[in-house]
Tab-separated table of C-alpha atoms and ligand atoms in Angstrom:
chain	number	residue	atom	x	y	z
Q	1	UNK	CA	13.557	-8.183	-15.399
Q	2	UNK	CA	13.785	-5.606	-12.772
Q	3	UNK	CA	15.581	-6.211	-9.445
Q	4	UNK	CA	12.676	-4.756	-7.390
Q	5	UNK	CA	11.464	-7.097	-4.743
Q	6	UNK	CA	7.822	-8.045	-4.918
Q	7	UNK	CA	5.909	-6.854	-1.948
Q	8	UNK	CA	2.620	-8.613	-1.040
Q	9	UNK	CA	0.822	-6.567	1.629
Q	10	UNK	CA	-2.461	-7.361	3.245
Q	11	UNK	CA	-4.803	-4.584	4.192
Q	12	UNK	CA	-7.122	-6.077	6.872
Q	13	UNK	CA	-9.217	-2.862	7.163
Q	14	UNK	CA	-11.445	-3.053	10.222
Q	15	UNK	CA	-11.241	-6.800	10.686
Q	16	UNK	CA	-9.823	-9.161	13.366
Q	17	UNK	CA	-9.591	-8.656	17.102
Q	18	UNK	CA	-6.071	-8.227	18.656
Q	19	UNK	CA	-6.050	-11.925	19.714
Q	20	UNK	CA	-7.323	-13.194	16.285
Q	21	UNK	CA	-4.572	-11.131	14.641
Q	22	UNK	CA	-1.858	-12.674	16.790
Q	23	UNK	CA	-3.169	-16.237	16.052
Q	24	UNK	CA	-3.130	-15.373	12.297
Q	25	UNK	CA	0.309	-14.024	12.273
Q	26	UNK	CA	1.700	-16.934	14.231
Q	27	UNK	CA	0.265	-19.381	11.696
Q	28	UNK	CA	1.244	-17.205	8.746
Q	29	UNK	CA	4.935	-16.913	9.689
Q	30	UNK	CA	5.367	-20.661	9.258
Q	31	UNK	CA	3.687	-20.703	5.860
Q	32	UNK	CA	5.742	-17.766	4.395
Q	33	UNK	CA	9.005	-18.516	6.000
Q	34	UNK	CA	10.676	-19.206	2.717
Q	35	UNK	CA	9.035	-16.743	0.470
Q	36	UNK	CA	11.178	-14.560	-1.744
Q	37	UNK	CA	8.613	-11.643	-1.737
Q	38	UNK	CA	8.481	-9.177	1.198
Q	39	UNK	CA	5.213	-10.015	3.163
Q	40	UNK	CA	3.369	-7.279	4.966
Q	41	UNK	CA	0.296	-7.316	7.108
Q	42	UNK	CA	-1.627	-4.138	7.431
Q	43	UNK	CA	-3.570	-4.256	10.747
Q	44	UNK	CA	-5.818	-2.273	12.915
Q	45	UNK	CA	-4.118	-0.033	15.478
Q	46	UNK	CA	-5.093	-2.150	18.394
Q	47	UNK	CA	-3.512	-5.206	16.747
Q	48	UNK	CA	-0.189	-3.711	16.269
Q	49	UNK	CA	1.688	-4.461	19.496
Q	50	UNK	CA	0.631	-8.159	19.439
Q	51	UNK	CA	1.335	-8.527	15.649
Q	52	UNK	CA	4.746	-6.817	16.005
Q	53	UNK	CA	5.668	-9.240	18.726
Q	54	UNK	CA	4.402	-12.279	16.814
Q	55	UNK	CA	6.217	-11.291	13.658
Q	56	UNK	CA	9.575	-10.718	15.338
Q	57	UNK	CA	12.267	-12.710	13.788
Q	58	UNK	CA	10.106	-13.680	10.786
Q	59	UNK	CA	10.063	-12.253	7.408
Q	60	UNK	CA	6.698	-10.672	8.053
Q	61	UNK	CA	6.620	-6.774	8.235
Q	62	UNK	CA	3.876	-4.799	9.859
Q	63	UNK	CA	1.871	-1.946	8.433
Q	64	UNK	CA	-0.525	0.536	10.161
Q	65	UNK	CA	-3.478	1.660	8.115
Q	66	UNK	CA	-3.330	5.399	8.853
Q	67	UNK	CA	-1.380	8.006	10.913
Q	68	UNK	CA	-1.885	11.631	11.794
Q	69	UNK	CA	0.851	13.945	10.535
Q	70	UNK	CA	1.398	15.929	13.757
Q	71	UNK	CA	3.649	14.482	16.379
Q	72	UNK	CA	1.346	15.014	19.189
Q	73	UNK	CA	-1.369	17.336	20.544
Q	74	UNK	CA	-5.169	17.946	20.825
Q	75	UNK	CA	-6.250	15.507	17.931
Q	76	UNK	CA	-8.725	13.146	19.882
Q	77	UNK	CA	-8.802	9.687	18.418
Q	78	UNK	CA	-5.692	9.909	16.319
Q	79	UNK	CA	-2.367	8.176	16.473
Q	80	UNK	CA	0.992	9.700	15.431
Q	81	UNK	CA	4.090	8.567	13.599
Q	82	UNK	CA	6.252	8.451	16.834
Q	83	UNK	CA	3.761	6.286	18.498
Q	84	UNK	CA	3.790	3.769	15.692
Q	85	UNK	CA	7.565	3.776	15.281
Q	86	UNK	CA	7.923	3.168	18.960
Q	87	UNK	CA	5.877	-0.070	18.629
Q	88	UNK	CA	8.234	-1.245	15.824
Q	89	UNK	CA	5.871	-0.637	12.842
Q	90	UNK	CA	7.635	-0.872	9.368
Q	91	UNK	CA	5.025	0.619	6.954
Q	92	UNK	CA	2.093	2.889	7.009
Q	93	UNK	CA	-0.773	2.650	4.406
Q	94	UNK	CA	-1.862	6.199	3.516
Q	95	UNK	CA	-4.431	7.640	1.054
Q	96	UNK	CA	-6.606	4.507	0.709
Q	97	UNK	CA	-9.785	5.219	-1.198
Q	98	UNK	CA	-11.876	4.235	1.823
Q	99	UNK	CA	-10.093	6.909	3.980
Q	100	UNK	CA	-10.490	9.494	1.142
Q	101	UNK	CA	-14.176	8.719	0.807
Q	102	UNK	CA	-15.300	8.334	4.439
Q	103	UNK	CA	-12.621	10.363	6.402
Q	104	UNK	CA	-11.741	13.212	4.339
Q	105	UNK	CA	-8.134	12.124	3.363
Q	106	UNK	CA	-6.775	14.327	0.578
Q	107	UNK	CA	-3.735	14.416	-1.488
Q	108	UNK	CA	-2.374	17.176	0.709
Q	109	UNK	CA	-2.835	15.203	3.931
Q	110	UNK	CA	-1.280	12.088	2.165
Q	111	UNK	CA	1.837	14.221	1.583
Q	112	UNK	CA	2.039	15.531	5.231
Q	113	UNK	CA	1.636	11.910	6.439
Q	114	UNK	CA	4.332	10.762	3.979
Q	115	UNK	CA	6.898	13.273	5.584
Q	116	UNK	CA	5.805	12.336	8.973
Q	117	UNK	CA	6.252	8.665	8.359
Q	118	UNK	CA	9.789	8.962	6.907
Q	119	UNK	CA	10.826	11.389	9.674
Q	120	UNK	CA	10.165	8.439	12.091
Q	121	UNK	CA	11.965	5.810	10.155
Q	122	UNK	CA	9.004	4.137	8.570
Q	123	UNK	CA	7.908	3.712	5.006
Q	124	UNK	CA	4.676	4.792	3.505
Q	125	UNK	CA	2.588	2.679	1.166
Q	126	UNK	CA	0.733	5.404	-0.745
Q	127	UNK	CA	-2.603	4.515	-2.445
Q	128	UNK	CA	-4.005	6.110	-5.574
Q	129	UNK	CA	-6.440	5.220	-8.161
Q	130	UNK	CA	-9.508	6.402	-10.228
Q	131	UNK	CA	-13.261	5.965	-9.914
Q	132	UNK	CA	-15.299	4.113	-12.593
Q	133	UNK	CA	-16.503	7.457	-13.912
Q	134	UNK	CA	-12.972	8.878	-14.159
Q	135	UNK	CA	-12.027	5.747	-16.149
Q	136	UNK	CA	-14.974	6.083	-18.384
Q	137	UNK	CA	-14.269	9.761	-18.906
Q	138	UNK	CA	-10.746	8.965	-20.027
Q	139	UNK	CA	-9.042	10.869	-17.169
Q	140	UNK	CA	-7.464	8.044	-15.229
Q	141	UNK	CA	-3.919	9.074	-16.273
Q	142	UNK	CA	-4.240	12.724	-15.290
Q	143	UNK	CA	-6.036	11.832	-12.108
Q	144	UNK	CA	-3.456	9.329	-10.932
Q	145	UNK	CA	-0.478	11.576	-12.081
Q	146	UNK	CA	-1.892	14.412	-10.009
Q	147	UNK	CA	-2.428	12.231	-6.918
Q	148	UNK	CA	1.109	10.895	-7.110
Q	149	UNK	CA	2.689	14.404	-7.767
Q	150	UNK	CA	1.050	15.885	-4.699
Q	151	UNK	CA	1.656	12.856	-2.504
Q	152	UNK	CA	5.458	12.970	-3.262
Q	153	UNK	CA	5.883	16.693	-3.043
Q	154	UNK	CA	9.171	17.593	-1.081
Q	155	UNK	CA	10.308	14.024	-0.705
Q	156	UNK	CA	13.882	13.333	-1.412
Q	157	UNK	CA	15.061	10.941	-4.262
Q	158	UNK	CA	16.180	8.449	-1.691
Q	159	UNK	CA	12.868	8.557	0.021
Q	160	UNK	CA	10.988	8.187	-3.223
Q	161	UNK	CA	13.156	4.982	-3.897
Q	162	UNK	CA	11.722	3.474	-0.671
Q	163	UNK	CA	8.226	4.550	-1.064
Q	164	UNK	CA	5.665	1.791	-2.068
Q	165	UNK	CA	2.841	2.989	-4.337
Q	166	UNK	CA	-0.323	1.068	-4.514
Q	167	UNK	CA	-2.353	1.633	-7.611
Q	168	UNK	CA	-6.015	0.671	-6.730
Q	169	UNK	CA	-8.833	1.541	-9.199
Q	170	UNK	CA	-11.689	2.111	-6.953
Q	171	UNK	CA	-14.040	0.187	-9.051
Q	172	UNK	CA	-12.004	-2.859	-8.366
Q	173	UNK	CA	-11.812	-2.587	-4.667
Q	174	UNK	CA	-13.967	-5.251	-2.820
Q	175	UNK	CA	-15.962	-5.776	-5.948
Q	176	UNK	CA	-14.397	-8.918	-7.250
Q	177	UNK	CA	-13.896	-6.922	-10.454
Q	178	UNK	CA	-10.154	-7.075	-10.989
Q	179	UNK	CA	-8.520	-4.830	-13.687
Q	180	UNK	CA	-7.105	-6.852	-16.412
Q	181	UNK	CA	-3.302	-7.400	-16.304
Q	182	UNK	CA	-2.962	-4.921	-19.044
Q	183	UNK	CA	-5.130	-2.254	-17.513
Q	184	UNK	CA	-3.186	-2.488	-14.302
Q	185	UNK	CA	0.166	-2.520	-15.776
Q	186	UNK	CA	-0.635	0.413	-17.941
Q	187	UNK	CA	-1.436	2.673	-15.045
Q	188	UNK	CA	1.456	1.402	-12.947
Q	189	UNK	CA	3.740	2.371	-15.814
Q	190	UNK	CA	2.203	5.760	-15.943
Q	191	UNK	CA	2.928	6.069	-12.205
Q	192	UNK	CA	6.479	4.961	-12.871
Q	193	UNK	CA	6.916	7.383	-15.808
Q	194	UNK	CA	5.663	10.279	-13.517
Q	195	UNK	CA	8.265	9.441	-11.082
Q	196	UNK	CA	10.864	9.324	-13.812
Q	197	UNK	CA	9.930	12.789	-14.906
Q	198	UNK	CA	10.141	14.096	-11.377
Q	199	UNK	CA	13.157	12.188	-9.985
Q	200	UNK	CA	14.949	10.423	-12.930
Q	201	UNK	CA	15.208	6.831	-14.167
Q	202	UNK	CA	17.262	5.434	-11.207
Q	203	UNK	CA	14.636	6.488	-8.888
Q	204	UNK	CA	11.814	5.305	-10.944
Q	205	UNK	CA	13.392	1.891	-11.543
Q	206	UNK	CA	13.777	1.335	-7.726
Q	207	UNK	CA	10.286	2.408	-6.641
Q	208	UNK	CA	7.974	-0.465	-6.016
Q	209	UNK	CA	4.432	-0.007	-7.377
Q	210	UNK	CA	1.731	-2.561	-6.274
Q	211	UNK	CA	-1.691	-3.209	-7.833
Q	212	UNK	CA	-4.669	-3.590	-5.582
Q	213	UNK	CA	-8.286	-4.307	-6.275
Q	214	UNK	CA	-9.741	-7.845	-5.847
Q	215	UNK	CA	-6.361	-9.609	-5.971
Q	216	UNK	CA	-6.924	-13.187	-5.198
Q	217	UNK	CA	-5.015	-16.684	-5.080
Q	218	UNK	CA	-6.001	-17.115	-8.731
Q	219	UNK	CA	-4.984	-13.878	-10.475
Q	220	UNK	CA	-1.935	-12.733	-8.225
Q	221	UNK	CA	0.780	-14.605	-10.091
Q	222	UNK	CA	-0.213	-13.265	-13.507
Q	223	UNK	CA	-0.657	-9.667	-12.166
Q	224	UNK	CA	2.645	-9.625	-10.355
Q	225	UNK	CA	4.552	-10.941	-13.369
Q	226	UNK	CA	3.566	-7.841	-15.353
Q	227	UNK	CA	6.508	-5.443	-16.129
Q	228	UNK	CA	5.592	-2.599	-13.837
Q	229	UNK	CA	3.689	-4.318	-11.186
Q	230	UNK	CA	5.798	-5.227	-8.124
Q	231	UNK	CA	3.262	-7.139	-5.990
Q	232	UNK	CA	-0.172	-6.275	-4.551
Q	233	UNK	CA	-2.096	-4.565	-1.830
Q	234	UNK	CA	-4.710	-7.200	-0.915
Q	235	UNK	CA	-7.929	-6.520	1.085
Q	236	UNK	CA	-10.419	-9.467	1.312
Q	237	UNK	CA	-8.089	-12.276	0.264
Q	238	UNK	CA	-5.452	-11.269	2.930
Q	239	UNK	CA	-7.886	-12.296	5.700
Q	240	UNK	CA	-7.755	-15.906	4.623
Q	241	UNK	CA	-4.453	-17.524	5.622
Q	242	UNK	CA	-4.364	-20.087	2.681
Q	243	UNK	CA	-5.152	-17.553	0.129
Q	244	UNK	CA	-2.809	-14.851	1.349
Q	245	UNK	CA	0.051	-17.496	1.516
Q	246	UNK	CA	-0.455	-18.298	-2.171
Q	247	UNK	CA	-0.487	-14.569	-2.993
Q	248	UNK	CA	2.679	-14.104	-1.021
Q	249	UNK	CA	4.486	-16.841	-2.989
Q	250	UNK	CA	3.106	-15.598	-6.347
J	301	LIG	C1	-7.800	-2.805	-0.575
J	301	LIG	O1	-8.550	-2.724	0.418
J	301	LIG	O2	-6.750	-2.133	-0.564
J	301	LIG	C2	-8.283	-3.713	-1.526
J	301	LIG	C3	-7.602	-3.813	-2.612
J	301	LIG	O3	-9.271	-4.663	-1.213
J	301	LIG	P1	-9.743	-5.888	-2.222
J	301	LIG	O4	-8.525	-6.706	-2.386
J	301	LIG	O5	-10.706	-6.789	-1.170
J	301	LIG	O6	-10.341	-5.530	-3.381
């Protein structure tokens, strides 16, 4: 048994208005008041102020779903780490496969974002994962190891202990096709081993690695019980309060 605290994080993506978000978090905080896991909601930028206020004093932490790596400047439409920190945001999800696919996120920008997030006292949730073709071609381990190595470049051992990594096979995101417990655990172990090679066992034993990809109220407990899986990054099921409550307690 590791002493890593399970972390159940919802990724709402582009769902819920600011008022719907506050209503949801007000209801969720009662339901998860006694959970041992850390509970995180990853909400759209416009929902952040209301959700941070609603979550205050509860055991719900708040995540943004993206950030720019520069502090300020001529980057129309972007939001910086000091802006998020000023709101009281705890975590920032970076490198999500949807951002890589539709918005040009790369391993290099993920790394720059990770540095900016730490500089402003927040914690990155770094997503990685292979496509179906990569899995079928047998390059999953190489691909994920490379993503992680670049994402962590230049971070200190202390920072890597705090980082949360979300292993999300792209073929399992939003498809209802969950990786088996063994498939998910195998890649999470590969990620932990990569961190061990880079930073040593002390660090790799501390870093939390989530699985994401069609996690739901039925499969969460089994997945989270695997040796190298420390919780989940949850999309669709995190929008349903009863399902997310079950996942947070898994
Ligand atoms: C995600 O968006 O990170 C995700 C894992 O989505 P879903 O749970 O819907 O597959």
